[in-house]
Short mmCIF file of C-alpha atoms and ligand atoms in Angstrom, two decimals:
data_model
loop_
_atom_site.label_atom_id
_atom_site.label_comp_id
_atom_site.label_asym_id
_atom_site.label_seq_id
_atom_site.Cartn_x
_atom_site.Cartn_y
_atom_site.Cartn_z
CA UNK A 1 68.31 140.17 11.59
CA UNK A 2 64.95 139.04 10.40
CA UNK A 3 62.16 141.40 9.79
CA UNK A 4 58.75 140.63 11.38
CA UNK A 5 57.42 139.68 7.95
CA UNK A 6 60.20 137.13 7.48
CA UNK A 7 59.47 135.57 10.86
CA UNK A 8 55.74 135.41 10.51
CA UNK A 9 56.02 133.97 6.90
CA UNK A 10 57.84 130.97 8.37
CA UNK A 11 55.34 130.28 11.13
CA UNK A 12 52.84 127.49 10.64
CA UNK A 13 50.68 127.35 13.83
CA UNK A 14 49.93 123.72 13.10
CA UNK A 15 53.62 122.87 13.34
CA UNK A 16 55.02 123.78 16.80
CA UNK A 17 58.63 123.44 15.52
CA UNK A 18 58.06 126.69 13.52
CA UNK A 19 56.85 128.72 16.54
CA UNK A 20 59.67 130.53 18.32
CA UNK A 21 59.73 130.29 22.09
CA UNK A 22 60.17 132.95 24.82
CA UNK A 23 58.86 135.72 22.53
CA UNK A 24 55.91 136.90 24.53
CA UNK A 25 56.04 138.20 28.05
CA UNK A 26 54.08 136.10 30.57
CA UNK A 27 50.71 137.92 31.06
CA UNK A 28 49.55 138.40 34.60
CA UNK A 29 45.80 137.83 34.61
CA UNK A 30 43.85 140.96 35.66
CA UNK A 31 41.91 140.99 38.91
CA UNK A 32 38.11 140.88 38.66
CA UNK A 33 36.37 143.99 40.10
CA UNK A 34 32.93 143.70 41.70
CA UNK A 35 30.27 145.56 39.86
CA UNK A 36 28.56 146.54 43.02
CA UNK A 37 28.43 145.95 46.77
CA UNK A 38 25.19 144.48 48.26
CA UNK A 39 24.81 144.75 51.98
CA UNK A 40 28.52 144.94 52.38
CA UNK A 41 29.21 142.01 50.15
CA UNK A 42 30.88 142.19 46.72
CA UNK A 43 28.77 141.24 43.73
CA UNK A 44 30.51 140.32 40.51
CA UNK A 45 29.15 139.82 36.94
CA UNK A 46 31.42 137.80 34.73
CA UNK A 47 30.42 136.96 31.24
CA UNK A 48 31.60 134.33 28.89
CA UNK A 49 32.32 135.73 25.41
CA UNK A 50 33.80 134.63 22.14
CA UNK A 51 36.79 136.83 21.28
CA UNK A 52 40.01 136.85 19.29
CA UNK A 53 43.02 136.01 21.37
CA UNK A 54 46.73 136.29 20.53
CA UNK A 55 48.49 133.13 21.77
CA UNK A 56 51.72 134.28 20.19
CA UNK A 57 53.07 137.58 18.87
CA UNK A 58 53.86 136.04 15.43
CA UNK A 59 50.71 133.92 15.09
CA UNK A 60 47.36 135.07 13.71
CA UNK A 61 44.63 135.61 16.29
CA UNK A 62 42.68 132.67 17.54
CA UNK A 63 38.99 132.51 18.24
CA UNK A 64 38.54 131.49 21.86
CA UNK A 65 35.99 131.66 24.66
CA UNK A 66 36.99 133.66 27.73
CA UNK A 67 35.50 134.82 30.99
CA UNK A 68 35.18 138.52 30.40
CA UNK A 69 36.76 137.71 27.06
CA UNK A 70 40.06 136.81 28.74
CA UNK A 71 42.27 133.71 28.80
CA UNK A 72 42.85 133.04 31.60
CA UNK A 73 39.69 134.70 32.95
CA UNK A 74 40.02 137.48 35.49
CA UNK A 75 41.47 136.32 38.84
CA UNK A 76 38.93 136.44 41.56
CA UNK A 77 40.61 137.50 44.85
CA UNK A 78 38.68 137.11 48.04
CA UNK A 79 39.51 137.04 51.77
CA UNK A 80 38.99 133.95 53.87
CA UNK A 81 35.37 133.99 55.27
CA UNK A 82 34.35 136.82 52.95
CA UNK A 83 31.11 136.07 51.22
CA UNK A 84 30.84 137.16 47.55
CA UNK A 85 28.22 136.80 44.85
CA UNK A 86 28.97 136.08 41.21
CA UNK A 87 26.55 136.13 38.36
CA UNK A 88 28.08 134.02 35.61
CA UNK A 89 26.65 135.05 32.30
CA UNK A 90 26.70 133.11 29.06
CA UNK A 91 27.10 135.56 26.16
CA UNK A 92 28.53 132.96 23.79
CA UNK A 93 27.31 132.26 20.23
CA UNK A 94 24.70 129.54 19.67
CA UNK A 95 27.16 127.32 17.77
CA UNK A 96 30.06 125.58 19.51
CA UNK A 97 33.69 126.32 18.50
CA UNK A 98 34.58 122.62 18.73
CA UNK A 99 33.10 119.30 17.56
CA UNK A 100 30.39 117.99 19.95
CA UNK A 101 29.88 114.19 20.37
CA UNK A 102 26.11 113.81 20.38
CA UNK A 103 26.28 110.33 21.88
CA UNK A 104 27.56 111.57 25.23
CA UNK A 105 25.25 112.02 28.19
CA UNK A 106 23.53 115.37 28.08
CA UNK A 107 24.86 116.26 24.59
CA UNK A 108 22.06 115.02 22.36
CA UNK A 109 19.71 118.03 22.86
CA UNK A 110 19.32 121.16 20.78
CA UNK A 111 21.52 123.34 22.94
CA UNK A 112 25.16 123.20 21.86
CA UNK A 113 26.55 125.96 24.04
CA UNK A 114 25.67 125.02 27.57
CA UNK A 115 27.76 126.44 30.43
CA UNK A 116 27.94 126.15 34.20
CA UNK A 117 30.80 127.38 36.45
CA UNK A 118 32.53 125.37 39.18
CA UNK A 119 35.02 126.81 41.62
CA UNK A 120 37.41 123.90 41.93
CA UNK A 121 38.36 123.27 45.59
CA UNK A 122 35.71 125.44 47.14
CA UNK A 123 33.76 124.67 50.29
CA UNK A 124 30.45 125.89 48.79
CA UNK A 125 26.73 125.38 49.14
CA UNK A 126 25.59 122.87 46.54
CA UNK A 127 23.31 125.26 44.73
CA UNK A 128 26.37 127.35 43.85
CA UNK A 129 28.75 124.44 43.14
CA UNK A 130 28.10 124.31 39.42
CA UNK A 131 26.45 120.93 39.11
CA UNK A 132 27.03 119.62 35.59
CA UNK A 133 23.31 119.49 34.82
CA UNK A 134 22.72 123.04 36.31
CA UNK A 135 23.84 124.43 32.91
CA UNK A 136 22.43 127.50 31.20
CA UNK A 137 22.59 128.81 27.63
CA UNK A 138 22.94 132.42 26.50
CA UNK A 139 20.86 134.83 28.58
CA UNK A 140 19.63 131.80 30.58
CA UNK A 141 17.19 131.13 27.66
CA UNK A 142 17.46 127.36 28.30
CA UNK A 143 18.56 125.71 31.55
CA UNK A 144 19.52 122.20 32.57
CA UNK A 145 17.35 119.92 34.78
CA UNK A 146 19.27 120.83 37.91
CA UNK A 147 19.52 124.67 37.32
CA UNK A 148 18.52 126.51 40.48
CA UNK A 149 20.02 129.96 40.51
CA UNK A 150 21.56 132.63 38.33
CA UNK A 151 23.68 134.20 41.05
CA UNK A 152 26.16 131.99 42.90
CA UNK A 153 27.20 132.61 46.53
CA UNK A 154 30.69 131.79 47.76
CA UNK A 155 31.26 131.99 51.48
CA UNK A 156 35.03 131.10 51.30
CA UNK A 157 34.97 129.39 54.69
CA UNK A 158 38.31 127.60 54.18
CA UNK A 159 42.04 128.23 54.38
CA UNK A 160 43.69 130.64 51.97
CA UNK A 161 44.32 128.66 48.77
CA UNK A 162 44.90 128.74 45.04
CA UNK A 163 41.59 127.59 43.64
CA UNK A 164 40.40 127.95 40.07
CA UNK A 165 37.09 128.24 38.24
CA UNK A 166 36.23 126.51 35.10
CA UNK A 167 33.29 125.24 33.04
CA UNK A 168 31.64 122.03 34.18
CA UNK A 169 28.70 121.48 31.68
CA UNK A 170 27.69 117.87 31.26
CA UNK A 171 29.21 116.09 28.29
CA UNK A 172 31.13 119.17 26.95
CA UNK A 173 33.40 120.16 29.83
CA UNK A 174 36.54 119.14 27.80
CA UNK A 175 35.44 121.38 24.93
CA UNK A 176 34.41 124.43 27.03
CA UNK A 177 37.61 124.38 29.07
CA UNK A 178 39.75 123.81 25.97
CA UNK A 179 38.02 126.72 24.29
CA UNK A 180 39.37 128.88 27.18
CA UNK A 181 36.83 128.93 30.08
CA UNK A 182 39.19 128.80 33.09
CA UNK A 183 40.54 131.34 35.57
CA UNK A 184 42.11 131.66 39.00
CA UNK A 185 40.21 132.03 42.24
CA UNK A 186 42.50 132.99 45.08
CA UNK A 187 41.46 132.96 48.76
CA UNK A 188 43.77 135.24 50.81
CA UNK A 189 44.24 134.25 54.38
CA UNK A 190 45.12 136.81 57.11
CA UNK A 191 47.48 134.19 58.72
CA UNK A 192 49.79 134.67 55.73
CA UNK A 193 50.71 138.31 56.66
CA UNK A 194 53.13 137.34 59.42
CA UNK A 195 54.76 134.75 57.33
CA UNK A 196 56.25 137.42 55.03
CA UNK A 197 56.05 135.27 51.91
CA UNK A 198 56.81 137.04 48.63
CA UNK A 199 53.75 139.09 47.85
CA UNK A 200 52.01 141.55 45.51
CA UNK A 201 53.95 141.62 42.20
CA UNK A 202 56.26 138.83 43.46
CA UNK A 203 53.24 136.55 43.85
CA UNK A 204 52.33 135.21 40.38
CA UNK A 205 49.78 132.71 39.24
CA UNK A 206 50.77 130.34 36.37
CA UNK A 207 48.23 128.41 34.45
CA UNK A 208 49.69 125.73 32.17
CA UNK A 209 47.58 124.27 29.31
CA UNK A 210 48.54 122.42 26.20
CA UNK A 211 46.99 123.58 22.94
CA UNK A 212 47.11 122.65 19.26
CA UNK A 213 46.38 124.91 16.32
CA UNK A 214 45.28 124.67 12.74
CA UNK A 215 47.49 126.29 10.03
CA UNK A 216 45.14 129.41 10.15
CA UNK A 217 45.76 129.85 13.86
CA UNK A 218 42.37 128.49 15.00
CA UNK A 219 42.22 126.03 17.91
CA UNK A 220 42.56 122.39 16.84
CA UNK A 221 40.69 119.69 18.72
CA UNK A 222 40.23 116.30 17.05
CA UNK A 223 36.87 115.54 15.58
CA UNK A 224 37.37 111.77 15.77
CA UNK A 225 39.65 109.15 17.20
CA UNK A 226 42.42 107.44 15.30
CA UNK A 227 41.31 104.99 13.85
CA UNK A 228 37.88 106.70 13.54
CA UNK A 229 34.90 105.55 15.70
CA UNK A 230 31.64 104.87 13.82
CA UNK A 231 30.09 108.00 15.36
CA UNK A 232 31.36 111.40 14.22
CA UNK A 233 32.32 113.64 16.01
CA UNK A 234 33.57 111.21 18.64
CA UNK A 235 35.04 111.86 22.08
CA UNK A 236 38.78 111.15 22.50
CA UNK A 237 40.05 108.72 25.09
CA UNK A 238 42.61 111.48 25.90
CA UNK A 239 43.84 114.72 24.33
CA UNK A 240 47.48 116.03 24.11
CA UNK A 241 48.17 119.37 22.53
CA UNK A 242 51.45 120.03 20.80
CA UNK A 243 52.23 123.49 22.28
CA UNK A 244 52.35 124.83 25.83
CA UNK A 245 50.32 127.88 26.75
CA UNK A 246 51.05 129.67 30.04
CA UNK A 247 48.53 132.24 31.08
CA UNK A 248 47.37 132.25 27.47
CA UNK A 249 50.73 132.67 25.75
CA UNK A 250 52.88 130.02 24.07
CA UNK A 251 56.16 129.34 25.88
CA UNK A 252 56.36 132.89 27.41
CA UNK A 253 59.18 134.45 29.31
CA UNK A 254 58.99 136.34 32.59
CA UNK A 255 61.55 138.93 33.50
CA UNK A 256 62.32 138.67 37.23
CA UNK A 257 64.40 140.45 39.82
CA UNK A 258 67.24 138.68 41.62
CA UNK A 259 64.99 137.88 44.63
CA UNK A 260 62.37 135.41 45.93
CA UNK A 261 59.09 134.85 44.00
CA UNK A 262 55.96 132.96 44.88
CA UNK A 263 54.46 131.05 41.97
CA UNK A 264 50.94 129.51 42.19
CA UNK A 265 51.07 126.81 39.55
CA UNK A 266 47.96 125.18 38.11
CA UNK A 267 47.79 122.43 35.53
CA UNK A 268 44.59 123.36 33.66
CA UNK A 269 45.25 120.96 30.78
CA UNK A 270 42.58 118.45 29.61
CA UNK A 271 44.66 115.31 29.96
CA UNK A 272 48.39 116.14 30.21
CA UNK A 273 50.40 115.80 33.40
CA UNK A 274 53.69 117.68 33.85
CA UNK A 275 56.76 117.17 35.97
CA UNK A 276 58.18 120.60 36.47
CA UNK A 277 61.92 121.23 36.88
CA UNK A 278 64.08 124.32 36.64
CA UNK A 279 66.55 124.06 33.82
CA UNK A 280 69.67 124.18 35.86
CA UNK A 281 68.36 121.65 38.36
CA UNK A 282 68.12 124.29 41.10
CA UNK A 283 65.83 123.40 43.96
CA UNK A 284 62.79 125.41 45.00
CA UNK A 285 60.42 125.32 47.96
CA UNK A 286 56.90 124.07 47.92
CA UNK A 287 54.74 125.95 50.41
CA UNK A 288 51.14 124.90 49.42
CA UNK A 289 49.08 122.11 47.89
CA UNK A 290 45.58 122.28 46.38
CA UNK A 291 43.83 123.38 49.55
CA UNK A 292 46.37 125.80 50.97
CA UNK A 293 49.59 126.22 52.93
CA UNK A 294 51.39 123.04 54.17
CA UNK A 295 52.96 122.58 57.56
CA UNK A 296 56.45 123.53 56.54
CA UNK A 297 58.18 124.20 53.19
CA UNK A 298 59.49 121.21 51.21
CA UNK A 299 62.61 121.56 49.12
CA UNK A 300 62.11 119.98 45.72
CA UNK A 301 63.92 119.68 42.43
CA UNK A 302 60.98 118.30 40.49
CA UNK A 303 57.26 118.82 40.96
CA UNK A 304 54.71 116.59 39.18
CA UNK A 305 51.28 118.11 38.56
CA UNK A 306 48.32 116.18 37.23
CA UNK A 307 45.35 117.92 35.63
CA UNK A 308 43.60 120.25 38.12
CA UNK A 309 46.38 119.99 40.73
CA UNK A 310 47.92 123.16 42.11
CA UNK A 311 51.18 123.70 43.93
CA UNK A 312 52.62 126.87 45.26
CA UNK A 313 56.39 127.29 45.22
CA UNK A 314 59.04 129.86 46.19
CA UNK A 315 61.91 130.26 43.81
CA UNK A 316 64.90 132.33 44.92
CA UNK A 317 66.67 133.99 42.00
CA UNK A 318 68.97 136.21 44.20
CA UNK A 319 72.16 134.43 43.19
CA UNK A 320 71.36 134.19 39.47
CA UNK A 321 71.44 137.71 38.14
CA UNK A 322 71.59 137.75 34.37
CA UNK A 323 70.71 134.07 33.94
CA UNK A 324 67.84 132.67 31.83
CA UNK A 325 66.26 129.70 33.47
CA UNK A 326 63.83 127.42 31.58
CA UNK A 327 60.89 125.88 33.44
CA UNK A 328 60.92 122.37 31.97
CA UNK A 329 58.60 119.45 31.82
CA UNK A 330 60.67 116.33 32.32
CA UNK A 331 57.78 114.04 31.21
CA UNK A 332 58.53 115.00 27.56
CA UNK A 333 61.34 115.96 25.27
CA UNK A 334 61.12 118.56 22.56
CA UNK A 335 58.47 121.22 22.53
CA UNK A 336 56.39 119.81 25.36
CA UNK A 337 59.50 119.50 27.43
CA UNK A 338 59.57 123.29 27.69
CA UNK A 339 56.99 125.35 29.67
CA UNK A 340 58.40 128.89 29.92
CA UNK A 341 61.49 130.82 30.84
CA UNK A 342 62.51 133.07 33.72
CA UNK A 343 64.97 135.82 32.72
CA UNK A 344 66.71 137.26 35.78
CA UNK A 345 67.31 140.61 34.04
CA UNK A 346 65.41 143.16 36.13
CA UNK A 347 67.27 145.23 38.69
CA UNK A 348 66.40 144.57 42.29
CA UNK A 349 63.88 147.32 42.91
CA UNK A 350 63.94 147.13 46.73
CA UNK A 351 65.53 144.97 49.36
CA UNK A 352 63.93 141.48 49.42
CA UNK A 353 62.47 141.16 52.93
CA UNK A 354 60.36 138.18 52.08
CA UNK A 355 61.08 134.85 53.73
CA UNK A 356 60.90 131.13 53.34
CA UNK A 357 59.69 130.45 56.93
CA UNK A 358 60.66 127.31 58.76
CA UNK A 359 57.04 126.53 59.50
CA UNK A 360 53.89 127.76 57.76
CA UNK A 361 50.69 126.55 59.39
CA UNK A 362 50.04 124.16 62.37
CA UNK A 363 49.74 120.50 61.67
CA UNK A 364 46.10 119.48 60.91
CA UNK A 365 46.12 115.69 61.29
CA UNK A 366 43.50 113.52 59.73
CA UNK A 367 44.54 109.92 60.41
CA UNK A 368 43.30 106.55 59.37
CA UNK A 369 42.07 105.72 62.85
CA UNK A 370 39.74 108.80 62.84
CA UNK A 371 37.63 107.33 60.02
CA UNK A 372 33.95 106.48 60.55
CA UNK A 373 33.45 104.89 57.17
CA UNK A 374 35.43 103.43 54.33
CA UNK A 375 34.33 103.24 50.73
CA UNK A 376 35.85 100.99 48.10
CA UNK A 377 35.47 102.61 44.67
CA UNK A 378 36.81 101.14 41.43
CA UNK A 379 38.10 102.90 38.36
CA UNK A 380 37.46 100.58 35.56
CA UNK A 381 37.12 100.39 31.76
CA UNK A 382 34.72 98.74 29.43
CA UNK A 383 33.56 99.30 25.74
CA UNK A 384 30.48 101.10 24.49
CA UNK A 385 28.15 99.97 21.74
CA UNK A 386 30.51 101.45 19.18
CA UNK A 387 33.55 99.65 20.48
CA UNK A 388 34.98 102.80 22.05
CA UNK A 389 36.66 102.71 25.48
CA UNK A 390 34.15 103.71 28.16
CA UNK A 391 35.72 104.53 31.57
CA UNK A 392 33.56 104.17 34.66
CA UNK A 393 33.63 104.73 38.38
CA UNK A 394 32.49 101.67 40.34
CA UNK A 395 31.01 100.19 37.07
CA UNK A 396 28.33 102.90 37.06
CA UNK A 397 27.33 105.52 34.54
CA UNK A 398 26.77 109.18 35.36
CA UNK A 399 22.98 108.88 35.34
CA UNK A 400 22.84 105.77 37.61
CA UNK A 401 21.35 106.46 41.04
CA UNK A 402 23.49 108.12 43.69
CA UNK A 403 25.55 105.63 45.73
CA UNK A 404 27.95 107.91 47.67
CA UNK A 405 25.95 109.62 50.45
CA UNK A 406 28.44 110.88 53.15
CA UNK A 407 26.89 112.31 56.26
CA UNK A 408 27.76 115.66 57.74
CA UNK A 409 29.98 115.22 60.73
CA UNK A 410 31.51 111.97 59.53
CA UNK A 411 35.12 111.23 58.47
CA UNK A 412 35.39 108.91 55.51
CA UNK A 413 38.13 107.06 53.76
CA UNK A 414 37.80 106.57 50.01
CA UNK A 415 39.86 103.90 48.38
CA UNK A 416 40.27 104.36 44.70
CA UNK A 417 40.98 100.87 43.23
CA UNK A 418 42.41 101.57 39.85
CA UNK A 419 41.74 98.60 37.47
CA UNK A 420 42.71 100.51 34.40
CA UNK A 421 46.17 100.73 32.77
CA UNK A 422 46.88 104.36 33.52
CA UNK A 423 46.67 106.84 36.45
CA UNK A 424 43.65 109.16 36.89
CA UNK A 425 43.43 112.46 38.80
CA UNK A 426 40.48 111.88 41.07
CA UNK A 427 38.65 115.00 42.33
CA UNK A 428 36.00 115.25 44.96
CA UNK A 429 33.89 118.41 45.18
CA UNK A 430 33.17 120.35 48.35
CA UNK A 431 35.96 119.01 50.59
CA UNK A 432 39.71 118.94 50.94
CA UNK A 433 41.21 115.61 51.76
CA UNK A 434 44.55 114.19 52.87
CA UNK A 435 46.28 111.42 50.98
CA UNK A 436 46.83 108.41 53.30
CA UNK A 437 48.78 106.03 51.10
CA UNK A 438 48.90 104.07 47.91
CA UNK A 439 49.16 100.28 48.04
CA UNK A 440 49.84 97.73 45.24
CA UNK A 441 47.25 94.94 44.86
CA UNK A 442 46.72 91.83 42.80
CA UNK A 443 44.51 93.02 39.97
CA UNK A 444 43.87 89.56 38.53
CA UNK A 445 42.62 88.27 41.83
CA UNK A 446 40.45 91.32 42.37
CA UNK A 447 38.87 90.88 38.98
CA UNK A 448 38.20 87.23 39.72
CA UNK A 449 36.56 87.32 43.12
CA UNK A 450 36.63 90.99 44.30
CA UNK A 451 39.09 90.35 46.98
CA UNK A 452 41.79 92.97 47.55
CA UNK A 453 45.03 91.01 47.97
CA UNK A 454 47.71 93.55 48.63
CA UNK A 455 51.07 92.75 47.14
CA UNK A 456 53.20 95.17 49.04
CA UNK A 457 53.16 97.59 52.01
CA UNK A 458 51.36 100.95 51.86
CA UNK A 459 53.37 103.64 50.17
CA UNK A 460 53.45 107.03 51.88
CA UNK A 461 52.17 109.98 49.95
CA UNK A 462 54.87 111.82 47.93
CA UNK A 463 56.59 114.66 49.79
CA UNK A 464 54.82 117.21 47.59
CA UNK A 465 51.33 115.94 48.35
CA UNK A 466 51.36 115.96 52.14
CA UNK A 467 48.83 118.76 52.54
CA UNK A 468 45.22 119.43 51.76
CA UNK A 469 44.34 118.07 48.40
CA UNK A 470 41.15 117.97 46.33
CA UNK A 471 42.66 116.07 43.42
CA UNK A 472 44.81 112.95 43.77
CA UNK A 473 46.71 110.77 41.32
CA UNK A 474 45.08 107.35 41.56
CA UNK A 475 47.84 105.15 40.05
CA UNK A 476 47.13 102.02 38.04
CA UNK A 477 47.79 98.87 39.95
CA UNK A 478 47.23 100.71 43.25
CA UNK A 479 44.67 101.31 45.82
CA UNK A 480 44.92 105.02 46.60
CA UNK A 481 43.40 106.04 49.92
CA UNK A 482 42.23 109.47 50.88
CA UNK A 483 40.53 110.70 54.08
CA UNK A 484 38.17 113.60 54.54
CA UNK A 485 35.71 115.09 56.96
CA UNK A 486 32.34 116.36 55.85
CA UNK A 487 31.61 119.29 57.99
CA UNK A 488 28.87 121.47 56.33
CA UNK A 489 26.89 122.13 53.21
CA UNK A 490 24.65 119.12 52.64
CA UNK A 491 23.44 118.72 49.09
CA UNK A 492 24.15 117.33 45.64
CA UNK A 493 27.75 117.37 44.38
CA UNK A 494 29.98 115.28 42.13
CA UNK A 495 33.27 113.35 42.14
CA UNK A 496 35.14 112.48 39.00
CA UNK A 497 38.27 111.98 37.09
CA UNK A 498 39.79 115.30 36.09
CA UNK A 499 41.03 114.10 32.77
CA UNK A 500 38.35 116.07 30.97
CA UNK A 501 37.97 113.46 28.19
CA UNK A 502 37.26 110.89 30.91
CA UNK A 503 34.97 113.07 33.00
CA UNK A 504 32.78 113.66 29.98
CA UNK A 505 32.56 109.93 29.20
CA UNK A 506 31.65 108.74 31.81
CA UNK A 507 34.04 108.88 34.68
CA UNK A 508 31.87 111.16 36.87
CA UNK A 509 29.37 110.28 39.62
CA UNK A 510 26.98 112.28 41.77
CA UNK A 511 27.46 112.49 45.53
CA UNK A 512 24.81 113.54 47.96
CA UNK A 513 26.11 114.92 51.24
CA UNK A 514 23.36 114.30 53.81
CA UNK A 515 22.41 115.95 57.04
CA UNK A 516 23.39 114.16 60.26
CA UNK A 517 20.77 111.69 61.33
CA UNK A 518 19.47 112.51 64.77
CU1 CU B 1 40.60 109.43 34.07
#
């Protein structure tokens, strides 16, 4: 037996090999409570604070930023079609926790700690979408050029879904989210009642984030690239942490009953993608994608999740009493190959009457032939004046004039032509789309004369992405096609890569949704 002192003496937070796994219980994020009700509608105030957070029982506390001082932030739970108001308040210190690259767009000014909150996946009026330049500093003392309102309105006119909120401030999103500014936003749909899915304490959100620490337990985020760029601090082309935090604890465990559970899994990492698998290879059932329930459950043994993607699954532990089942990431070996552990050690507290229904929601087709317009959009790389990689969308920078102006009432296909050498998770604000297909093309030919010479047939979307999506993996060497209908909420939004290091430099573009022309 080791005493606590003996264990903590051996732990070096900068060396993940010294951090024991499955020590902490998986925390379940608390649910946000409205501070008042205005004309029958809930009004929340959620502030961003710098606090001390315990990532691991045996590690020293870590200074983080959290919504209401929590990591993850409090879960906002709303009903479909229920309007709520949220006043997001910046109560953070004037100095940033992490190194700011002053050369990035919007980062040169005197205000280090700029924040703005985006609910990812929400059908929301543009003034409440959290435009990257609608930022505000502590007590709204300074505001960005696009700042319009302090109180955001969310009408939640969309299917029940696992959404999430996170910071979106121009040029420092990667730092603000890494510091801890992320939480769940769950829309509950009355149609789910009759489905008898596992609910209440058997319905658990799981936020996966990679993190690295300094020896003193503080958050580590690199100040420069390797080899170093001529500017310091410098943005990274990507970031990979060396530990896995789930709901704010490193490699936690969850004690479960021998019954069915619903897990709402979110990859809230800056860059890392994961392919989830249960340690014994047992299958599970996917029931929802980013935008809500799918037509019918899909049996899976692995589930890839790129940054910002969500997937809801049902795992049945009923035949595995006493077992300890590791949730793995098959993309990696070693520490990053382990996410958390389920310990089937709790007694069954009541008969499990939940179900995995044969069908979930009616089919909602959105087919290629329904499109009014197709946009060809490239993902491409170049170099900046310091010789650093600069990733762009359609060869344009963030501040170039708006080129994507979809019209309300129209259905559009966007074809992401990936000219880079790696996949990017592409996210479009405001709408949910369907993935049509991916199709290989001749990159050399395209770069010579701009002609898309396909080199193979279209590849159907993966079985786990055949539902409403707001983020899609745009593979290298492929043209990835998505289809969406713009139905309401004209205004100024964005679309971008959700690798946060890319989004900040400079893989993000504005999008103006325009009213129907008469
Ligand atoms: Cu990217």
